[in-house]
PDB file of C-alpha atoms in Angstrom:
ATOM      1  CA  GLN T   1      -2.285   4.185 -19.039  1.00 92.00           C
ATOM      2  CA  VAL T   2      -0.075   3.634 -16.012  1.00 94.00           C
ATOM      3  CA  LYS T   3       0.733  -0.012 -15.389  1.00 96.00           C
ATOM      4  CA  LEU T   4       3.049  -1.863 -13.064  1.00 98.00           C
ATOM      5  CA  LEU T   5       3.577  -5.446 -14.185  1.00 98.00           C
ATOM      6  CA  GLN T   6       5.188  -7.725 -11.639  1.00 98.00           C
ATOM      7  CA  SER T   7       6.933 -11.027 -12.168  1.00 97.00           C
ATOM      8  CA  GLY T   8       5.274 -14.358 -11.481  1.00 97.00           C
ATOM      9  CA  ALA T   9       4.812 -16.361  -8.322  1.00 97.00           C
ATOM     10  CA  ALA T  10       7.867 -17.940  -6.727  1.00 97.00           C
ATOM     11  CA  LEU T  11       8.370 -21.134  -4.719  1.00 97.00           C
ATOM     12  CA  VAL T  12      11.682 -21.008  -2.884  1.00 97.00           C
ATOM     13  CA  LYS T  13      13.498 -23.016  -0.230  1.00 97.00           C
ATOM     14  CA  PRO T  14      14.341 -21.715   3.233  1.00 97.00           C
ATOM     15  CA  GLY T  15      17.663 -19.894   3.213  1.00 96.00           C
ATOM     16  CA  ASP T  16      17.431 -19.049  -0.493  1.00 97.00           C
ATOM     17  CA  SER T  17      16.964 -15.615  -2.064  1.00 97.00           C
ATOM     18  CA  VAL T  18      14.319 -14.404  -4.484  1.00 97.00           C
ATOM     19  CA  LYS T  19      14.452 -11.485  -6.890  1.00 98.00           C
ATOM     20  CA  MET T  20      11.218 -10.051  -8.233  1.00 98.00           C
ATOM     21  CA  SER T  21      10.594  -7.389 -10.828  1.00 98.00           C
ATOM     22  CA  CYS T  22       8.154  -4.549 -11.393  1.00 98.00           C
ATOM     23  CA  LYS T  23       8.014  -3.185 -14.942  1.00 98.00           C
ATOM     24  CA  ALA T  24       6.493   0.267 -15.277  1.00 98.00           C
ATOM     25  CA  SER T  25       4.763   1.679 -18.341  1.00 97.00           C
ATOM     26  CA  GLY T  26       2.532   4.600 -19.246  1.00 96.00           C
ATOM     27  CA  TYR T  27       4.549   7.281 -17.465  1.00 96.00           C
ATOM     28  CA  THR T  28       8.099   8.590 -17.068  1.00 96.00           C
ATOM     29  CA  PHE T  29       9.698   5.976 -14.820  1.00 97.00           C
ATOM     30  CA  THR T  30      12.186   8.340 -13.224  1.00 96.00           C
ATOM     31  CA  ASP T  31       9.529  10.831 -12.128  1.00 95.00           C
ATOM     32  CA  TYR T  32       8.023   8.751  -9.310  1.00 95.00           C
ATOM     33  CA  ILE T  33       9.257   6.800  -6.326  1.00 96.00           C
ATOM     34  CA  ILE T  34       8.530   3.053  -6.272  1.00 97.00           C
ATOM     35  CA  HIS T  35       7.448   1.552  -2.962  1.00 96.00           C
ATOM     36  CA  TRP T  36       7.475  -2.121  -2.007  1.00 97.00           C
ATOM     37  CA  VAL T  37       4.856  -3.499   0.375  1.00 97.00           C
ATOM     38  CA  LYS T  38       4.384  -6.907   2.012  1.00 97.00           C
ATOM     39  CA  GLN T  39       1.016  -8.514   2.676  1.00 97.00           C
ATOM     40  CA  SER T  40       1.099 -11.700   4.718  1.00 95.00           C
ATOM     41  CA  HIS T  41      -1.823 -14.069   4.199  1.00 88.00           C
ATOM     42  CA  GLY T  42      -5.074 -12.514   5.358  1.00 80.00           C
ATOM     43  CA  LYS T  43      -3.240  -9.691   7.087  1.00 88.00           C
ATOM     44  CA  SER T  44      -2.595  -6.023   6.712  1.00 88.00           C
ATOM     45  CA  LEU T  45       0.152  -4.279   4.779  1.00 94.00           C
ATOM     46  CA  GLU T  46       3.755  -3.564   5.745  1.00 95.00           C
ATOM     47  CA  TRP T  47       5.997  -1.042   4.074  1.00 96.00           C
ATOM     48  CA  ILE T  48       9.349  -2.529   3.089  1.00 97.00           C
ATOM     49  CA  GLY T  49      11.026   0.462   1.500  1.00 96.00           C
ATOM     50  CA  TYR T  50      11.214   2.704  -1.521  1.00 96.00           C
ATOM     51  CA  ILE T  51      13.600   3.535  -4.308  1.00 96.00           C
ATOM     52  CA  ASN T  52      13.939   6.728  -6.300  1.00 96.00           C
ATOM     53  CA  PRO T  53      14.413   5.563  -9.897  1.00 96.00           C
ATOM     54  CA  TYR T  54      16.027   8.862 -10.887  1.00 96.00           C
ATOM     55  CA  SER T  55      18.818   8.827  -8.295  1.00 95.00           C
ATOM     56  CA  GLY T  56      18.799   5.195  -7.199  1.00 95.00           C
ATOM     57  CA  GLY T  57      18.456   6.412  -3.637  1.00 96.00           C
ATOM     58  CA  THR T  58      16.720   4.045  -1.243  1.00 96.00           C
ATOM     59  CA  ASN T  59      15.011   4.151   2.116  1.00 95.00           C
ATOM     60  CA  TYR T  60      14.203   0.982   4.049  1.00 96.00           C
ATOM     61  CA  ASN T  61      11.993   0.024   6.955  1.00 94.00           C
ATOM     62  CA  GLU T  62      14.447  -0.974   9.717  1.00 94.00           C
ATOM     63  CA  LYS T  63      12.660  -4.305   9.948  1.00 94.00           C
ATOM     64  CA  PHE T  64      13.627  -5.201   6.377  1.00 96.00           C
ATOM     65  CA  LYS T  65      17.007  -3.485   6.113  1.00 96.00           C
ATOM     66  CA  SER T  66      19.036  -6.692   6.236  1.00 94.00           C
ATOM     67  CA  LYS T  67      16.467  -8.617   4.210  1.00 95.00           C
ATOM     68  CA  ALA T  68      15.558  -6.497   1.170  1.00 97.00           C
ATOM     69  CA  THR T  69      17.641  -4.879  -1.561  1.00 98.00           C
ATOM     70  CA  LEU T  70      15.963  -2.464  -3.977  1.00 98.00           C
ATOM     71  CA  THR T  71      17.390  -1.622  -7.377  1.00 98.00           C
ATOM     72  CA  VAL T  72      16.221  -0.223 -10.707  1.00 98.00           C
ATOM     73  CA  ASP T  73      17.129  -0.532 -14.361  1.00 97.00           C
ATOM     74  CA  LYS T  74      16.240   2.787 -15.942  1.00 97.00           C
ATOM     75  CA  SER T  75      16.798   1.472 -19.456  1.00 97.00           C
ATOM     76  CA  SER T  76      13.905  -0.967 -19.085  1.00 97.00           C
ATOM     77  CA  SER T  77      11.808   1.040 -16.585  1.00 98.00           C
ATOM     78  CA  THR T  78      11.979  -1.870 -14.176  1.00 98.00           C
ATOM     79  CA  ALA T  79      12.341  -1.927 -10.421  1.00 98.00           C
ATOM     80  CA  TYR T  80      13.637  -4.978  -8.589  1.00 98.00           C
ATOM     81  CA  MET T  81      13.480  -6.267  -5.044  1.00 98.00           C
ATOM     82  CA  GLU T  82      15.729  -9.046  -3.830  1.00 98.00           C
ATOM     83  CA  PHE T  83      14.742 -10.770  -0.595  1.00 95.00           C
ATOM     84  CA  SER T  84      17.437 -12.858   1.046  1.00 95.00           C
ATOM     85  CA  ARG T  85      17.792 -15.605   3.674  1.00 96.00           C
ATOM     86  CA  LEU T  86      14.146 -16.522   3.305  1.00 96.00           C
ATOM     87  CA  THR T  87      12.135 -18.159   6.078  1.00 96.00           C
ATOM     88  CA  SER T  88       8.509 -19.223   6.323  1.00 95.00           C
ATOM     89  CA  GLU T  89       7.744 -15.765   7.760  1.00 94.00           C
ATOM     90  CA  ASP T  90       8.596 -14.315   4.350  1.00 96.00           C
ATOM     91  CA  SER T  91       5.798 -16.221   2.613  1.00 97.00           C
ATOM     92  CA  ALA T  92       3.518 -13.413   1.476  1.00 97.00           C
ATOM     93  CA  ILE T  93       2.369 -11.318  -1.446  1.00 97.00           C
ATOM     94  CA  TYR T  94       4.737  -8.518  -2.363  1.00 98.00           C
ATOM     95  CA  TYR T  95       3.504  -5.417  -4.163  1.00 98.00           C
ATOM     96  CA  CYS T  96       5.282  -2.611  -5.900  1.00 98.00           C
ATOM     97  CA  ALA T  97       3.455   0.708  -6.003  1.00 96.00           C
ATOM     98  CA  ARG T  98       4.121   4.006  -7.714  1.00 94.00           C
ATOM     99  CA  VAL T  99       3.916   6.336  -4.755  1.00 85.00           C
ATOM    100  CA  LEU T 100       0.633   4.820  -3.581  1.00 85.00           C
ATOM    101  CA  ASP T 101      -1.538   5.685  -6.552  1.00 89.00           C
ATOM    102  CA  TYR T 102      -0.830   2.721  -8.819  1.00 93.00           C
ATOM    103  CA  TRP T 103      -0.065  -0.801  -7.637  1.00 95.00           C
ATOM    104  CA  GLY T 104       1.286  -3.888  -9.338  1.00 97.00           C
ATOM    105  CA  GLN T 105      -0.705  -7.109  -9.281  1.00 97.00           C
ATOM    106  CA  GLY T 106       1.525  -8.593  -6.591  1.00 97.00           C
ATOM    107  CA  VAL T 107       3.962 -11.516  -6.433  1.00 98.00           C
ATOM    108  CA  MET T 108       3.100 -14.475  -4.250  1.00 97.00           C
ATOM    109  CA  VAL T 109       6.223 -15.878  -2.629  1.00 97.00           C
ATOM    110  CA  THR T 110       6.013 -19.245  -0.904  1.00 97.00           C
ATOM    111  CA  VAL T 111       8.931 -20.420   1.204  1.00 97.00           C
ATOM    112  CA  SER T 112       8.869 -24.168   1.666  1.00 95.00           C
ATOM    113  CA  SER T 113      11.295 -27.066   1.661  1.00 93.00           C
TER     114      SER T 113
ATOM    115  CA  ASP P   1       6.536   3.524  14.563  1.00 93.00           C
ATOM    116  CA  VAL P   2       3.158   5.229  14.245  1.00 96.00           C
ATOM    117  CA  VAL P   3       0.274   2.894  15.009  1.00 97.00           C
ATOM    118  CA  LEU P   4      -2.964   3.375  13.072  1.00 97.00           C
ATOM    119  CA  THR P   5      -6.040   1.830  14.686  1.00 98.00           C
ATOM    120  CA  GLN P   6      -9.038   1.302  12.442  1.00 98.00           C
ATOM    121  CA  THR P   7     -12.577   0.747  13.687  1.00 97.00           C
ATOM    122  CA  PRO P   8     -14.687  -1.179  13.206  1.00 97.00           C
ATOM    123  CA  PRO P   9     -12.712  -4.213  11.955  1.00 97.00           C
ATOM    124  CA  THR P  10     -15.801  -5.406  10.100  1.00 97.00           C
ATOM    125  CA  LEU P  11     -18.725  -3.414   8.763  1.00 97.00           C
ATOM    126  CA  SER P  12     -21.956  -4.907   7.434  1.00 96.00           C
ATOM    127  CA  ALA P  13     -24.031  -2.676   5.205  1.00 96.00           C
ATOM    128  CA  THR P  14     -26.945  -2.800   2.805  1.00 96.00           C
ATOM    129  CA  ILE P  15     -26.770  -1.281  -0.646  1.00 96.00           C
ATOM    130  CA  GLY P  16     -27.495   2.430  -0.395  1.00 97.00           C
ATOM    131  CA  GLN P  17     -26.589   2.691   3.274  1.00 97.00           C
ATOM    132  CA  SER P  18     -24.065   5.309   4.367  1.00 97.00           C
ATOM    133  CA  VAL P  19     -21.146   4.095   6.484  1.00 98.00           C
ATOM    134  CA  SER P  20     -18.069   5.519   8.176  1.00 98.00           C
ATOM    135  CA  ILE P  21     -14.680   4.066   9.066  1.00 98.00           C
ATOM    136  CA  SER P  22     -12.439   5.562  11.715  1.00 98.00           C
ATOM    137  CA  CYS P  23      -8.652   5.677  11.702  1.00 98.00           C
ATOM    138  CA  ARG P  24      -6.875   6.850  14.852  1.00 98.00           C
ATOM    139  CA  SER P  25      -3.165   7.548  14.940  1.00 98.00           C
ATOM    140  CA  SER P  26      -0.791   7.166  17.892  1.00 98.00           C
ATOM    141  CA  GLN P  27       0.804  10.496  16.915  1.00 97.00           C
ATOM    142  CA  SER P  28      -0.335  13.615  15.137  1.00 98.00           C
ATOM    143  CA  LEU P  29      -0.060  13.224  11.377  1.00 97.00           C
ATOM    144  CA  LEU P  30       0.411  16.932  10.745  1.00 97.00           C
ATOM    145  CA  HIS P  31       3.762  17.264   9.039  1.00 95.00           C
ATOM    146  CA  SER P  32       6.079  20.178   9.785  1.00 94.00           C
ATOM    147  CA  ASN P  33       5.434  21.371   6.217  1.00 93.00           C
ATOM    148  CA  GLY P  34       1.747  21.843   7.033  1.00 95.00           C
ATOM    149  CA  ASN P  35       0.504  18.820   5.092  1.00 95.00           C
ATOM    150  CA  THR P  36      -1.165  15.748   6.580  1.00 96.00           C
ATOM    151  CA  TYR P  37      -0.199  12.565   4.810  1.00 96.00           C
ATOM    152  CA  LEU P  38      -3.104  10.285   5.673  1.00 97.00           C
ATOM    153  CA  HIS P  39      -4.557   8.289   2.801  1.00 97.00           C
ATOM    154  CA  TRP P  40      -7.240   5.654   2.255  1.00 98.00           C
ATOM    155  CA  LEU P  41      -6.959   2.492   0.147  1.00 97.00           C
ATOM    156  CA  LEU P  42      -9.501  -0.121  -0.929  1.00 98.00           C
ATOM    157  CA  GLN P  43      -8.509  -3.701  -1.586  1.00 97.00           C
ATOM    158  CA  ARG P  44     -11.261  -5.624  -3.355  1.00 96.00           C
ATOM    159  CA  PRO P  45     -11.206  -9.425  -3.011  1.00 94.00           C
ATOM    160  CA  GLY P  46      -8.344 -10.924  -4.991  1.00 93.00           C
ATOM    161  CA  GLN P  47      -7.086  -7.526  -6.159  1.00 95.00           C
ATOM    162  CA  SER P  48      -4.289  -5.106  -5.368  1.00 96.00           C
ATOM    163  CA  PRO P  49      -5.021  -2.098  -3.171  1.00 96.00           C
ATOM    164  CA  GLN P  50      -6.152   1.053  -4.944  1.00 96.00           C
ATOM    165  CA  LEU P  51      -5.884   4.633  -3.761  1.00 96.00           C
ATOM    166  CA  LEU P  52      -9.219   6.284  -2.958  1.00 97.00           C
ATOM    167  CA  ILE P  53      -8.353   9.407  -1.001  1.00 98.00           C
ATOM    168  CA  TYR P  54      -5.028  11.120  -0.354  1.00 97.00           C
ATOM    169  CA  SER P  55      -3.977  13.811   2.086  1.00 96.00           C
ATOM    170  CA  VAL P  56      -7.054  13.295   4.270  1.00 97.00           C
ATOM    171  CA  SER P  57      -9.746  14.513   1.894  1.00 98.00           C
ATOM    172  CA  ARG P  58      -8.549  14.687  -1.723  1.00 97.00           C
ATOM    173  CA  LEU P  59     -10.354  12.303  -4.016  1.00 97.00           C
ATOM    174  CA  GLU P  60      -8.107  10.330  -6.357  1.00 95.00           C
ATOM    175  CA  SER P  61      -8.961  10.740 -10.039  1.00 93.00           C
ATOM    176  CA  GLY P  62     -11.724   8.383 -11.144  1.00 94.00           C
ATOM    177  CA  VAL P  63     -12.977   7.644  -7.634  1.00 97.00           C
ATOM    178  CA  PRO P  64     -16.724   8.230  -7.192  1.00 97.00           C
ATOM    179  CA  ASN P  65     -17.678  11.225  -5.084  1.00 96.00           C
ATOM    180  CA  ARG P  66     -19.714   9.076  -2.703  1.00 97.00           C
ATOM    181  CA  PHE P  67     -16.339   8.594  -0.994  1.00 98.00           C
ATOM    182  CA  SER P  68     -15.157  11.387   1.271  1.00 98.00           C
ATOM    183  CA  GLY P  69     -12.460  11.813   3.882  1.00 98.00           C
ATOM    184  CA  SER P  70     -12.136  14.125   6.842  1.00 98.00           C
ATOM    185  CA  GLY P  71     -10.192  14.629  10.027  1.00 98.00           C
ATOM    186  CA  SER P  72      -7.067  16.175  11.427  1.00 97.00           C
ATOM    187  CA  GLY P  73      -4.279  15.495  13.907  1.00 97.00           C
ATOM    188  CA  THR P  74      -4.878  11.962  15.101  1.00 98.00           C
ATOM    189  CA  ASP P  75      -8.496  11.272  14.132  1.00 98.00           C
ATOM    190  CA  PHE P  76      -9.637  10.579  10.596  1.00 98.00           C
ATOM    191  CA  THR P  77     -12.783   9.259   8.952  1.00 98.00           C
ATOM    192  CA  LEU P  78     -13.674   7.739   5.613  1.00 98.00           C
ATOM    193  CA  LYS P  79     -17.333   8.021   4.683  1.00 98.00           C
ATOM    194  CA  ILE P  80     -19.204   6.220   1.931  1.00 98.00           C
ATOM    195  CA  SER P  81     -22.498   7.955   1.147  1.00 98.00           C
ATOM    196  CA  GLY P  82     -24.587   5.179  -0.326  1.00 96.00           C
ATOM    197  CA  VAL P  83     -22.694   1.878  -0.495  1.00 97.00           C
ATOM    198  CA  GLU P  84     -22.669   0.119  -3.852  1.00 97.00           C
ATOM    199  CA  ALA P  85     -21.799  -3.524  -4.482  1.00 95.00           C
ATOM    200  CA  GLU P  86     -18.436  -2.599  -6.003  1.00 95.00           C
ATOM    201  CA  ASP P  87     -17.406  -0.949  -2.713  1.00 97.00           C
ATOM    202  CA  LEU P  88     -17.058  -4.280  -0.902  1.00 96.00           C
ATOM    203  CA  GLY P  89     -13.584  -5.209   0.262  1.00 97.00           C
ATOM    204  CA  VAL P  90     -11.038  -4.135   2.859  1.00 97.00           C
ATOM    205  CA  TYR P  91     -10.303  -0.476   3.525  1.00 98.00           C
ATOM    206  CA  TYR P  92      -6.921   0.616   4.860  1.00 98.00           C
ATOM    207  CA  CYS P  93      -5.684   3.935   6.120  1.00 98.00           C
ATOM    208  CA  VAL P  94      -1.982   4.634   5.614  1.00 97.00           C
ATOM    209  CA  GLN P  95       0.220   7.429   6.909  1.00 96.00           C
ATOM    210  CA  GLY P  96       3.266   8.924   5.261  1.00 93.00           C
ATOM    211  CA  THR P  97       3.995  11.754   7.677  1.00 94.00           C
ATOM    212  CA  HIS P  98       6.379   9.803   9.893  1.00 94.00           C
ATOM    213  CA  ALA P  99       8.972   7.273   8.774  1.00 89.00           C
ATOM    214  CA  PRO P 100       8.382   4.448   8.209  1.00 91.00           C
ATOM    215  CA  PRO P 101       4.977   4.636   6.502  1.00 92.00           C
ATOM    216  CA  THR P 102       2.467   2.456   8.340  1.00 95.00           C
ATOM    217  CA  PHE P 103      -0.936   0.988   7.573  1.00 96.00           C
ATOM    218  CA  GLY P 104      -4.033   0.462   9.662  1.00 97.00           C
ATOM    219  CA  GLY P 105      -5.236  -3.067  10.329  1.00 96.00           C
ATOM    220  CA  GLY P 106      -8.050  -2.768   7.822  1.00 97.00           C
ATOM    221  CA  THR P 107     -11.853  -2.611   7.880  1.00 98.00           C
ATOM    222  CA  LYS P 108     -13.737  -5.236   5.947  1.00 97.00           C
ATOM    223  CA  LEU P 109     -16.933  -3.954   4.335  1.00 98.00           C
ATOM    224  CA  GLU P 110     -19.411  -6.709   3.593  1.00 96.00           C
ATOM    225  CA  LEU P 111     -23.036  -6.963   2.562  1.00 89.00           C
ATOM    226  CA  LYS P 112     -25.614  -7.428   5.286  1.00 87.00           C
TER     227      LYS P 112
END
C-alpha cells in the first residue's frame, strides 16, 4: 500500500539548516506531486510548496521561497526538504503528502539554542 | 491568498448525531477548467491529516459514506450523518483552485 515515511525529529540551533526526507513506497514515485505542509503547534496547516518528482519542477509559497528548498532522488523514491536560517518560528511539524491523499507521519522540528 | 473561514471552530456532538461544518472562501473556488478544488481533511489526535472528500463532494476510497460534501462557489459544507467515536478530531477544508493552496482554520469535533 501507499506509504510516505519521513525522517525523525530534529533539534537544531537558531541560524542552522535542517534537511528532512520523505521516502515513498507502494506506487510509482514519479506519477504524483509531493507537497510539503507546515503545522505549528496547535495551529492550522500552511502549504510550503510542491515538487514534481518526474521533472524536478517546483512551486513555492512566496512566504517560504527563501526558506525552503525541495528536491527529489528518483533512484530511491525519496523527496527532501531543506529549511534554512532557522528561527523559533520554524519550530513545527512538517508533513509531506502525495497530492493530498496520502500523508507522511510528520517531522517535528524544534529550534532552540 | 484565498482565506477559508470554517465554522464553528468547535463542535460538540453525541454518538449518532448528525453535524455539519461550514467552509466559506474569500473568492470563488470554481476553476476556469470547470472544476472546484475544495477538499476536506480529518486530523485525528496525534495523527497526520487524512483526505475524506475531494473536489467538493467526491468520497475518498475507504471513507465511510456517512461523510458527504456539498456546495459551490464560495460556500461549502461537510456533513457527518451519524457521528461515530472514530470521527473525533479536527476537520480542515483546503482549496487548490488558486495559488497558493490554503487551509481553513479547522473545526474540532468532540464528544458532548
